[in-house]
Coordinates of N, CA, C and O in Angstrom, one line a residue:
X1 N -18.6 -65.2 -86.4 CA -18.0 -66.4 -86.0 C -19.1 -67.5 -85.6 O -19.0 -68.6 -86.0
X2 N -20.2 -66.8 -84.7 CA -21.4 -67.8 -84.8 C -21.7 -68.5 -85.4 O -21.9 -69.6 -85.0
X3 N -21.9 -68.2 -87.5 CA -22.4 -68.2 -88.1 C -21.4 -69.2 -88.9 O -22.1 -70.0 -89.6
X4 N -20.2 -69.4 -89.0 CA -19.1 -70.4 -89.0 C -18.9 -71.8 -88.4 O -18.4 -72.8 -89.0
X5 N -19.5 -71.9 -86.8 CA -19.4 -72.7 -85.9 C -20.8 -73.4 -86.5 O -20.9 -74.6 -86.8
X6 N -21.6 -72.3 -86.4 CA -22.9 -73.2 -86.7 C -22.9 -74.2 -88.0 O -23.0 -75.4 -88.0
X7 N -22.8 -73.4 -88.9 CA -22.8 -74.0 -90.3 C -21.5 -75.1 -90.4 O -21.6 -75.8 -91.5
X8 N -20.7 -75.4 -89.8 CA -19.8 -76.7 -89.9 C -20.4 -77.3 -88.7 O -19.7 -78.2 -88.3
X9 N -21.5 -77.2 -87.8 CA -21.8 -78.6 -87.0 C -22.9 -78.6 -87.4 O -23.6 -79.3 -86.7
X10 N -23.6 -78.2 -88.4 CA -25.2 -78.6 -88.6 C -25.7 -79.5 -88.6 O -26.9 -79.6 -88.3
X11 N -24.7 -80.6 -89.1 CA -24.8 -82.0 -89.4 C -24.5 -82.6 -88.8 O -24.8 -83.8 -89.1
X12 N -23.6 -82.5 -87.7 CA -23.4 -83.3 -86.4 C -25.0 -83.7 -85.5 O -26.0 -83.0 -85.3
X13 N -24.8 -85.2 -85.3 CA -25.7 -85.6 -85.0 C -26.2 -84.9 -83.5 O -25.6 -83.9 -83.1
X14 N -27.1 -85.3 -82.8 CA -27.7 -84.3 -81.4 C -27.1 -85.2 -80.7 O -27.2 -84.5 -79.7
X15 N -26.5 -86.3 -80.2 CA -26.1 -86.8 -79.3 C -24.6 -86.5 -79.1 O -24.0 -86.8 -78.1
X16 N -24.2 -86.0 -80.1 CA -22.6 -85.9 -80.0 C -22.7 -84.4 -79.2 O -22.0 -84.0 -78.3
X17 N -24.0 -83.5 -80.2 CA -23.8 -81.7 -79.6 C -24.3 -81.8 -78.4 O -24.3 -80.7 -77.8
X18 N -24.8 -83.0 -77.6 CA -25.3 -83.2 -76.4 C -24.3 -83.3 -75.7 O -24.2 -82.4 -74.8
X19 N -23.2 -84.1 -75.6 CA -21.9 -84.0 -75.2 C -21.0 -83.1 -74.8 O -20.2 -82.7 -75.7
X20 N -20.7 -82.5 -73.4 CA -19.7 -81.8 -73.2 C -18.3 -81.9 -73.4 O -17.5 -81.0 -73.4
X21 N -18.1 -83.3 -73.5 CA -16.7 -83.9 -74.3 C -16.4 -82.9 -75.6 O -15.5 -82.1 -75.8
X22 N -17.6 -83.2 -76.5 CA -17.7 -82.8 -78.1 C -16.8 -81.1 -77.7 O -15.7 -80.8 -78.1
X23 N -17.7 -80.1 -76.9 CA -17.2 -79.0 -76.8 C -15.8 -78.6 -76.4 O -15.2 -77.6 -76.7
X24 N -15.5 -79.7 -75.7 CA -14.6 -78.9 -74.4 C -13.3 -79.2 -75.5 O -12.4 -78.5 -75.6
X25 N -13.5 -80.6 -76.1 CA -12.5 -81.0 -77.1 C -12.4 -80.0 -78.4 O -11.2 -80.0 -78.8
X26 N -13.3 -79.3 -79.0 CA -13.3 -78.5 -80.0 C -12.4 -77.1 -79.0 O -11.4 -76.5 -79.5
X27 N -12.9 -76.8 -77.6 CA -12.5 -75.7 -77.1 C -11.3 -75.4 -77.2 O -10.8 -74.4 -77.7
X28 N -10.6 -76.5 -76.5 CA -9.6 -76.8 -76.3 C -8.3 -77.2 -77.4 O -7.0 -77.3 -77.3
X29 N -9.2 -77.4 -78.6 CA -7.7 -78.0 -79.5 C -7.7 -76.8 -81.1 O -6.8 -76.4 -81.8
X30 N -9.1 -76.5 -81.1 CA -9.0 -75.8 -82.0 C -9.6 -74.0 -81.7 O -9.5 -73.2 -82.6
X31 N -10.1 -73.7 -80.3 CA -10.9 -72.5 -80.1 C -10.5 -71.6 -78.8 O -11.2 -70.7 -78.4
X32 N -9.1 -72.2 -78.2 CA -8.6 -72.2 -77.4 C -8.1 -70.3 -77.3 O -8.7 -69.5 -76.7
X33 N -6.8 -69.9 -78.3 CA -6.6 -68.7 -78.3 C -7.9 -67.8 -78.6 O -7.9 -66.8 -77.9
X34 N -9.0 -67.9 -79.5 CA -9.8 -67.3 -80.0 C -10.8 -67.0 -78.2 O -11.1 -65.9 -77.8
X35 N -11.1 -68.2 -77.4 CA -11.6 -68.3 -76.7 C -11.1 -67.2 -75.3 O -11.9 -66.4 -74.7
X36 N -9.4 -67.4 -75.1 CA -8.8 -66.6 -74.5 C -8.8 -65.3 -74.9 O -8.7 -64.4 -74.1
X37 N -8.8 -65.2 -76.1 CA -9.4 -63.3 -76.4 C -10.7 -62.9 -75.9 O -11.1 -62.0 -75.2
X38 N -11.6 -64.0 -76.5 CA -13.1 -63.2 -75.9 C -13.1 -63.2 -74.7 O -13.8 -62.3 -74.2
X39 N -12.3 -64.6 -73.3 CA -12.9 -64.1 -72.5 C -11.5 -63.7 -71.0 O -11.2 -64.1 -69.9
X40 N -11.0 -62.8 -71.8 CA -10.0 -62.3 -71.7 C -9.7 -62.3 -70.0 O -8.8 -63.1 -69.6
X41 N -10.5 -61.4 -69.2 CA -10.6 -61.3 -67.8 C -10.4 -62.2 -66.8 O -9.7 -62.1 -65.8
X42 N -11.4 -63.4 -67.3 CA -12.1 -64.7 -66.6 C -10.6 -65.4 -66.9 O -10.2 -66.2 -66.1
X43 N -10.0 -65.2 -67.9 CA -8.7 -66.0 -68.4 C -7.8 -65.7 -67.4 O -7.0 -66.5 -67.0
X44 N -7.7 -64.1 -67.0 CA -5.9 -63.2 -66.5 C -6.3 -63.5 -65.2 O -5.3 -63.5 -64.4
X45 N -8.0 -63.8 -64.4 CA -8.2 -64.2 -62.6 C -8.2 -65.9 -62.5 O -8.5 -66.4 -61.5
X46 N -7.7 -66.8 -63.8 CA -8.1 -67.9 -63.9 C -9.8 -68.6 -63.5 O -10.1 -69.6 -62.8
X47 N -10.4 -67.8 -64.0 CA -11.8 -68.2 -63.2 C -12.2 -68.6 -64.9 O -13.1 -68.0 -65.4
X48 N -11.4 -69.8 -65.7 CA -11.8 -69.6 -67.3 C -12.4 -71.1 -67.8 O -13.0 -71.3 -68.9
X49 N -12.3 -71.9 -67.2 CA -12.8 -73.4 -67.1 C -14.1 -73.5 -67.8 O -14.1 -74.0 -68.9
X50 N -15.4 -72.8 -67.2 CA -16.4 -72.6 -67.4 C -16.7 -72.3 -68.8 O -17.8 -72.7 -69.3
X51 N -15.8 -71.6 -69.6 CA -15.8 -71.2 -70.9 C -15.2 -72.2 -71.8 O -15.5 -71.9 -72.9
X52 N -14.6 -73.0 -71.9 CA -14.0 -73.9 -72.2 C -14.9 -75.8 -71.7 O -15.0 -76.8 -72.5
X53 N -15.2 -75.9 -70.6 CA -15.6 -77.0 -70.0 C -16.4 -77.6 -70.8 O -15.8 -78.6 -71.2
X54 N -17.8 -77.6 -71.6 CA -18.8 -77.7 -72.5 C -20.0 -78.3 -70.9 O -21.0 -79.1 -71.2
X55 N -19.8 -77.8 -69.5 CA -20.3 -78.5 -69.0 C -21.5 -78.3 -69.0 O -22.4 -79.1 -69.2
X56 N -21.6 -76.7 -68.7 CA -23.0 -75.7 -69.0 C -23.0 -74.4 -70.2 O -22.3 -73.4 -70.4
X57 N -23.9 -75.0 -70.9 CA -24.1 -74.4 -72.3 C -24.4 -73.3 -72.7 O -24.5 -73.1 -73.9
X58 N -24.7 -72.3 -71.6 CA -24.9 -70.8 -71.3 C -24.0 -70.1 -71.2 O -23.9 -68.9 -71.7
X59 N -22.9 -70.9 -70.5 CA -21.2 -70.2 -70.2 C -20.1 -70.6 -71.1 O -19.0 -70.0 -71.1
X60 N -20.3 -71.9 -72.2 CA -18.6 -72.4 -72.9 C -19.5 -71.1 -73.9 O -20.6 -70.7 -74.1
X61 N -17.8 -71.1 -74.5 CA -18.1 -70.0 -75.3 C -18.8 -70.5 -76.8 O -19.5 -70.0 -77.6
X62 N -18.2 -72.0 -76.7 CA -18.9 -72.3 -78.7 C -20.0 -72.2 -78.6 O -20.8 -71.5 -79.3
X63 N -20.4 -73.2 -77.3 CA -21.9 -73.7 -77.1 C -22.6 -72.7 -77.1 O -23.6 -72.8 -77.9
X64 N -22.5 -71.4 -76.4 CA -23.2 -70.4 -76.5 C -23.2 -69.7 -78.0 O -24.1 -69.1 -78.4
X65 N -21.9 -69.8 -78.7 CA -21.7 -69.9 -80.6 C -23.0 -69.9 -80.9 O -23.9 -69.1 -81.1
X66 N -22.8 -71.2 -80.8 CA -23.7 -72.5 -82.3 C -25.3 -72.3 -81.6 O -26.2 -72.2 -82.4
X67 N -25.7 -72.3 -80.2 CA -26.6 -72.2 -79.8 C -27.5 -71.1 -80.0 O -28.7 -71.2 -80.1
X68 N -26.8 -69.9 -80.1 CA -27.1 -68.6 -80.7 C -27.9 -68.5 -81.9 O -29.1 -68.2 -81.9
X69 N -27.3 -68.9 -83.1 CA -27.6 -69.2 -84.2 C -28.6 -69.9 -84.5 O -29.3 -69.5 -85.5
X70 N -28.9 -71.1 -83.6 CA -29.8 -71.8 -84.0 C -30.9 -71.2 -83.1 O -31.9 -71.7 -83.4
X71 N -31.0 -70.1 -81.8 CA -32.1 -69.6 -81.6 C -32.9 -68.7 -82.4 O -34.1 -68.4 -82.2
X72 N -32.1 -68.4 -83.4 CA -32.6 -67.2 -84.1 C -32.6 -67.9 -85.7 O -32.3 -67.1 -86.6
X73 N -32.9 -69.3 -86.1 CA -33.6 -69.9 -87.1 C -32.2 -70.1 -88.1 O -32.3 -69.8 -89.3
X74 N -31.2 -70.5 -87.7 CA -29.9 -70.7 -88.9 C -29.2 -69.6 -89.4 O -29.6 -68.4 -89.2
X75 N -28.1 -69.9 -89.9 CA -27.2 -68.8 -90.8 C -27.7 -67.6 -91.1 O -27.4 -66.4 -90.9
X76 N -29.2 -68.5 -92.0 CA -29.6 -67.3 -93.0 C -30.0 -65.7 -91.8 O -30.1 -64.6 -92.2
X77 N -30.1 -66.0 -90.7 CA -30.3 -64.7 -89.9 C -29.2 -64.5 -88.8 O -29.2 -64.3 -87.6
X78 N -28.1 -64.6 -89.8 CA -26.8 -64.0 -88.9 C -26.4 -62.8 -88.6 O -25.6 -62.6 -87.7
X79 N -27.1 -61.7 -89.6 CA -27.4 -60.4 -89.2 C -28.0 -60.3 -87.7 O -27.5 -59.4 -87.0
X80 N -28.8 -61.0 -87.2 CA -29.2 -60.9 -86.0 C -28.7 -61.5 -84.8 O -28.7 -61.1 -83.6
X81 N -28.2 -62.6 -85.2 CA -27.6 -63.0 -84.1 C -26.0 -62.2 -83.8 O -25.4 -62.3 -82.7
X82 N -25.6 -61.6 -84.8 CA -24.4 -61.3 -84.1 C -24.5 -59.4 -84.5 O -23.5 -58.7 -84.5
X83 N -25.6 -58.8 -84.8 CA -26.4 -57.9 -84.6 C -26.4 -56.5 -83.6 O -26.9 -55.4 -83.8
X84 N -25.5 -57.0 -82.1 CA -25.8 -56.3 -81.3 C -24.7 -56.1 -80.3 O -24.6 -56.9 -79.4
X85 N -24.0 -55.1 -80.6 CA -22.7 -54.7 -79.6 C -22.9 -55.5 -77.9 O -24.0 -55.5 -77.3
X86 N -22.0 -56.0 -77.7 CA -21.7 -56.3 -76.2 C -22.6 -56.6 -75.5 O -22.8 -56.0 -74.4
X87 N -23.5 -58.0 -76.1 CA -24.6 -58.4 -75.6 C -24.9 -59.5 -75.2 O -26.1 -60.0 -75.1
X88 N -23.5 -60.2 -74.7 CA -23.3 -61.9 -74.3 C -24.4 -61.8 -73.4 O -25.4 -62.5 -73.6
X89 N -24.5 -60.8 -72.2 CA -25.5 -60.5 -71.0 C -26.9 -61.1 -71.6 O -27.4 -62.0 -71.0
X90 N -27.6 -60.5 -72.9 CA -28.7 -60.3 -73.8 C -29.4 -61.9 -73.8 O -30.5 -62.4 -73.4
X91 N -28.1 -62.5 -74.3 CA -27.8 -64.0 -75.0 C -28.1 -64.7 -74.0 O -29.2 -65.1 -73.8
X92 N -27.0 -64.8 -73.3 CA -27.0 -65.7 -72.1 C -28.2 -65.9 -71.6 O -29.0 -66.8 -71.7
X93 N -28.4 -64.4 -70.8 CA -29.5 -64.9 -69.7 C -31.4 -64.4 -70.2 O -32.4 -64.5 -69.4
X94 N -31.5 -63.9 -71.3 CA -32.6 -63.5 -71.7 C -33.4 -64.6 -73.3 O -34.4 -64.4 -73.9
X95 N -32.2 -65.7 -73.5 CA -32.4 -66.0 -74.8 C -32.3 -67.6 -74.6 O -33.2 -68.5 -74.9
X96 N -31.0 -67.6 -74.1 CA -30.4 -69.0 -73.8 C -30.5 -69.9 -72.8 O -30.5 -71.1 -73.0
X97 N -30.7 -69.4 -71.6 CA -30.9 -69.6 -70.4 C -32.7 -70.0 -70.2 O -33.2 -70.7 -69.3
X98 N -33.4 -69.3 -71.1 CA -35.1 -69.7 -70.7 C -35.4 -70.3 -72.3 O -34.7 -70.6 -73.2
X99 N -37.1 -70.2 -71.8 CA -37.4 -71.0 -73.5 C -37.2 -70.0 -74.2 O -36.2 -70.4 -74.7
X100 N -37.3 -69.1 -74.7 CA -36.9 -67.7 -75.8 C -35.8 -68.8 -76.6 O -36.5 -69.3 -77.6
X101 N -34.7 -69.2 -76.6 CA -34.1 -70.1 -77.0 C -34.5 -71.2 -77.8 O -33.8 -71.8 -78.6
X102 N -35.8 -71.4 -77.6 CA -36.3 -72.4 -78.0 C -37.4 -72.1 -79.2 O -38.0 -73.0 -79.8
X103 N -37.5 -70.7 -79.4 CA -38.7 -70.2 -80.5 C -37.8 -69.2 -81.1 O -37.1 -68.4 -80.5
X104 N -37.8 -69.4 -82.8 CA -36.6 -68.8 -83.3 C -37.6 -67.3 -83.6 O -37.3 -66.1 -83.4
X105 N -38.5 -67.7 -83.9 CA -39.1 -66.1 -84.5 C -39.0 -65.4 -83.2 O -38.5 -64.3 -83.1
X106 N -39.7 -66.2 -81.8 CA -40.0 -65.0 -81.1 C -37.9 -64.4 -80.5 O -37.7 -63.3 -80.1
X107 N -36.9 -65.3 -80.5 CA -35.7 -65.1 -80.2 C -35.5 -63.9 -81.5 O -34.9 -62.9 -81.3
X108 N -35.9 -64.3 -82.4 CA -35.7 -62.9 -83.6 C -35.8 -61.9 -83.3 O -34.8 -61.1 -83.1
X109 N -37.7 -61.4 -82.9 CA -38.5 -60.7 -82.7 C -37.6 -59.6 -81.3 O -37.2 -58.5 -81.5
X110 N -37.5 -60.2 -80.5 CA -36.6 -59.9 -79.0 C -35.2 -59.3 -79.7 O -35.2 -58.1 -79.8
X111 N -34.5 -59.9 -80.1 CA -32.9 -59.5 -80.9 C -33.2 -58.3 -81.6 O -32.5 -57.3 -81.4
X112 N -33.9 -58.2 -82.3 CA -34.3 -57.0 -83.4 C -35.0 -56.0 -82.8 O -35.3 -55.0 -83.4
X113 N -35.6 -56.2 -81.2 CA -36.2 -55.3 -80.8 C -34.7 -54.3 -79.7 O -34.5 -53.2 -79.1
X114 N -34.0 -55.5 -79.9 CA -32.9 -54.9 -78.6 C -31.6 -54.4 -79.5 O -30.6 -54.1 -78.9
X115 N -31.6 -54.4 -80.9 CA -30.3 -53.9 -81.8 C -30.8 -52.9 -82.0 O -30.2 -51.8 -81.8
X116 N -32.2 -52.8 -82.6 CA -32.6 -51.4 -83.2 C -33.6 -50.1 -81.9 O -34.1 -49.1 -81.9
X117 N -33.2 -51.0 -81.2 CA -33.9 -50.0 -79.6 C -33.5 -50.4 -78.7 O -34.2 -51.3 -78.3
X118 N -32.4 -50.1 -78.0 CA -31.5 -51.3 -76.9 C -32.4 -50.8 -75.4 O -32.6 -49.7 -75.0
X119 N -32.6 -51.7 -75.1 CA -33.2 -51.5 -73.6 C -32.1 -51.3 -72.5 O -31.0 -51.8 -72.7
X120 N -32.5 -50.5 -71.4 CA -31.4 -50.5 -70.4 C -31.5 -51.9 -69.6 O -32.4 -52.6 -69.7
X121 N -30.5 -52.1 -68.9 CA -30.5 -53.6 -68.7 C -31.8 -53.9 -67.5 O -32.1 -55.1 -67.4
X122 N -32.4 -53.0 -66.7 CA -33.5 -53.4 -65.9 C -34.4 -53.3 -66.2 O -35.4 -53.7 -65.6
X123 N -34.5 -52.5 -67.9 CA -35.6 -53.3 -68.6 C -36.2 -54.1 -69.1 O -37.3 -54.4 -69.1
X124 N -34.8 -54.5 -69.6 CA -34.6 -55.7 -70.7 C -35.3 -56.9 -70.0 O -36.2 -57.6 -70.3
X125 N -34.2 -57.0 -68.5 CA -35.0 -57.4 -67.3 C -36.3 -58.1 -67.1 O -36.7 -59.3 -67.2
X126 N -37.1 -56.6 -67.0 CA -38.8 -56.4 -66.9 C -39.0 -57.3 -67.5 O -39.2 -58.4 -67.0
X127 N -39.0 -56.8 -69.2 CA -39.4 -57.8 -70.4 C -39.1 -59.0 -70.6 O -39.7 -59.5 -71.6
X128 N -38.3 -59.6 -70.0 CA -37.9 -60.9 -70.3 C -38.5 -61.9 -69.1 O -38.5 -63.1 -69.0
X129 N -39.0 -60.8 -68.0 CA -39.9 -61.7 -66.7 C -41.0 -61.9 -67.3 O -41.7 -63.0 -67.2
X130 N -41.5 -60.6 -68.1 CA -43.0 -61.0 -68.4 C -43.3 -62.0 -69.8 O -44.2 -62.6 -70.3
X131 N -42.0 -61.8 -70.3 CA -42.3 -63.1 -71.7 C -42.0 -64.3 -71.0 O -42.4 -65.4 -71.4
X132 N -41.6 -64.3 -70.2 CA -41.4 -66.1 -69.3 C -42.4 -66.1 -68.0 O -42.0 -66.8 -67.1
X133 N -43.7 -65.4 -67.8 CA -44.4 -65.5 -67.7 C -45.8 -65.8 -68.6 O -46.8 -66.5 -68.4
X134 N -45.5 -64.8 -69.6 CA -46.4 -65.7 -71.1 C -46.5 -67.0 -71.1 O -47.5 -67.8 -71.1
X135 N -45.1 -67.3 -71.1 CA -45.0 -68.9 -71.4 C -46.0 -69.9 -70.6 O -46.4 -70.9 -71.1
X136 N -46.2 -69.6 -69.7 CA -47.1 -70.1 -68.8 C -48.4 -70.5 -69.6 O -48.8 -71.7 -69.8
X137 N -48.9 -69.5 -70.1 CA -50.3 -69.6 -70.4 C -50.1 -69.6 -72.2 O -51.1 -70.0 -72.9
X138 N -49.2 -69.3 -72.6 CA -49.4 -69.3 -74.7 C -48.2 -70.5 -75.0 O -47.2 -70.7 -74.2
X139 N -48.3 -71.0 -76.1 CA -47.4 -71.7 -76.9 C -46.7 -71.0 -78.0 O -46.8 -71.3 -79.2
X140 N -46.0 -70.0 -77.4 CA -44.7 -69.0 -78.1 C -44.4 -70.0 -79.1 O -45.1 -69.7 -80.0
X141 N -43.8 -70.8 -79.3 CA -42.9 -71.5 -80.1 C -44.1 -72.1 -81.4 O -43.9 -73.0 -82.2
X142 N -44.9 -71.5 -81.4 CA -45.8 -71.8 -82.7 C -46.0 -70.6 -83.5 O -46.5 -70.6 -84.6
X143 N -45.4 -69.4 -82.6 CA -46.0 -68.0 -83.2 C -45.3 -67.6 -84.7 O -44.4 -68.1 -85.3
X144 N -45.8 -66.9 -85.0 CA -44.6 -66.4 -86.4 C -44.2 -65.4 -86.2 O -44.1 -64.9 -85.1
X145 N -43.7 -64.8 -87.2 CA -42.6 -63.9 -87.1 C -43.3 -62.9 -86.5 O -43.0 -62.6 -85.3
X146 N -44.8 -62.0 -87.5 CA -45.0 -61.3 -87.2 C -46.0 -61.5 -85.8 O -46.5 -60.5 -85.3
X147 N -46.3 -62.6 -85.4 CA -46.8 -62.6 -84.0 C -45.9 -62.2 -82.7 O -46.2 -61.4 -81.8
X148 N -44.5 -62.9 -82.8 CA -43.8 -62.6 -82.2 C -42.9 -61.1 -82.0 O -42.2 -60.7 -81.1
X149 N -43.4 -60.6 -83.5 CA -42.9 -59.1 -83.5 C -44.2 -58.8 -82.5 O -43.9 -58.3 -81.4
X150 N -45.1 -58.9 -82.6 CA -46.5 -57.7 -82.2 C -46.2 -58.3 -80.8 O -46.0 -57.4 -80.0
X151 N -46.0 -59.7 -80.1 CA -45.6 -60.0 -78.6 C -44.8 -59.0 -77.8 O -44.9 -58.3 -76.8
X152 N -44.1 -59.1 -78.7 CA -42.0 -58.4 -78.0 C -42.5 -56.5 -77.8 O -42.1 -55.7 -77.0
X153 N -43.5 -56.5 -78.9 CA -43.8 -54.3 -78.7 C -44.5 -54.9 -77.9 O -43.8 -55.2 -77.0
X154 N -45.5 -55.2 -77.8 CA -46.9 -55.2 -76.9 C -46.0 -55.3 -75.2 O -46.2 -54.4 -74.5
X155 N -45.0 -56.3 -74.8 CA -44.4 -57.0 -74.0 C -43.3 -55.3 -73.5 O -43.1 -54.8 -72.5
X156 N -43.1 -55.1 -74.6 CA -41.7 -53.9 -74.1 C -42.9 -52.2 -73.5 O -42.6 -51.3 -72.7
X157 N -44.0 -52.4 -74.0 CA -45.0 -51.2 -74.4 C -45.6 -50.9 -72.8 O -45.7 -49.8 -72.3
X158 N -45.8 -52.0 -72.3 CA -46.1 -52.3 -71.2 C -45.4 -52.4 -69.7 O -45.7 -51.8 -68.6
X159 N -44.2 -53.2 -70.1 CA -42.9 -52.7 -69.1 C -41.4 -51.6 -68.9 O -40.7 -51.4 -68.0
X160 N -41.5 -51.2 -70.3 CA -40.5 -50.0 -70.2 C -41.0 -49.3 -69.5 O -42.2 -49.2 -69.5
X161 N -39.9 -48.5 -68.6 CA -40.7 -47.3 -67.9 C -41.1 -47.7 -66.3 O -41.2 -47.0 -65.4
X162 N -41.2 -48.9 -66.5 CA -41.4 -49.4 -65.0 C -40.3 -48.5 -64.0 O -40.4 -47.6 -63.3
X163 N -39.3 -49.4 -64.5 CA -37.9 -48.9 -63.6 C -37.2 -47.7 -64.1 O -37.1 -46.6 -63.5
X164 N -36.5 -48.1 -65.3 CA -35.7 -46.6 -65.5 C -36.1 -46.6 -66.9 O -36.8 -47.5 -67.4
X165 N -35.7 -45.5 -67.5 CA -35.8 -44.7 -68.7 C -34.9 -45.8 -69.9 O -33.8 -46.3 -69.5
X166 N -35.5 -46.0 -71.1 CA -35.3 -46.6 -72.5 C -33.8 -45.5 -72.4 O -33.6 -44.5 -71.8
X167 N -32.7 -46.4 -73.3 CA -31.5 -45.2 -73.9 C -31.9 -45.0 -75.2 O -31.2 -44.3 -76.0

């Protein structure tokens, strides 16, 4: 569905996808039931606004869509973006929420290290402190693929194990 959302707004200009209007209006007229299935729970305690509002782009559900897709370099790598059982948690706060979002190889590199070796969530954790500590001192967002692959082992090699055991 990512991979749908993305590819019919590609061409929407950046001031409109800057717009929480743009979202909340798509949410709401055309994404509305679809939206009430994924966020089923947040829907039946009425705590569901947030998914629907377009106000914060971490929490509506398109935004986090279309945003997805474009961390991980367009359609053509839709295997990855939608790649990984039950991993809004992944998305949200390890992808979307920091710059990782903002560098598609190393957002790849990270996705493909967490579908094909899923970390327990206080690893994942670990690793996502110490790549947003990278940031500090490297310019991630220039790396390539395979730089950002050798980052993400080197990055996981180092903090798995800290806290609890890899599944």
């Amino acid at each position: 569905m990512s991979k749908a959302v993305y590819e019919a707004l590609e061409c929407v200009p950046a001031e409109v996808l800057d717009d929480p209007g743009f979202w909340r209006y798509l949410s709401l007229r055309y994404f509305w039931d679809f939206i009430a299935w994924r966020e089923e729970k947040a829907f039946a305690n009425g705590n569901h606004m947030k998914y629907v509002d377009g106000e914060k782009s971490a929490e509506c559900v398109l935004t986090r869509m279309y945003l997805r897709m474009a961390a991980v370099g367009g359609p053509e790598h839709a295997g990855i973006a939608g790649g990984i059982p039950k991993s809004t948690d992944f998305w949200r706060s390890h992808v979307l929420r920091v710059r990782t979002g903002t560098a598609p190889p190393l957002a790849r590199a990270l996705a493909v290290m967490q579908r094909d070796n899923r970390l327990a969530t206080q690893d994942i954790r670990e690793l996502a402190k110490a790549l947003s500590r990278t940031w500090t001192n490297v310019l991630l967002n220039i790396y390539t693929d395979e730089e950002a692959r050798s980052l993400i082992k080197e990055l996981r090699d180092e903090t798995v194990g800290r806290t609890t055991p890899a599944r």
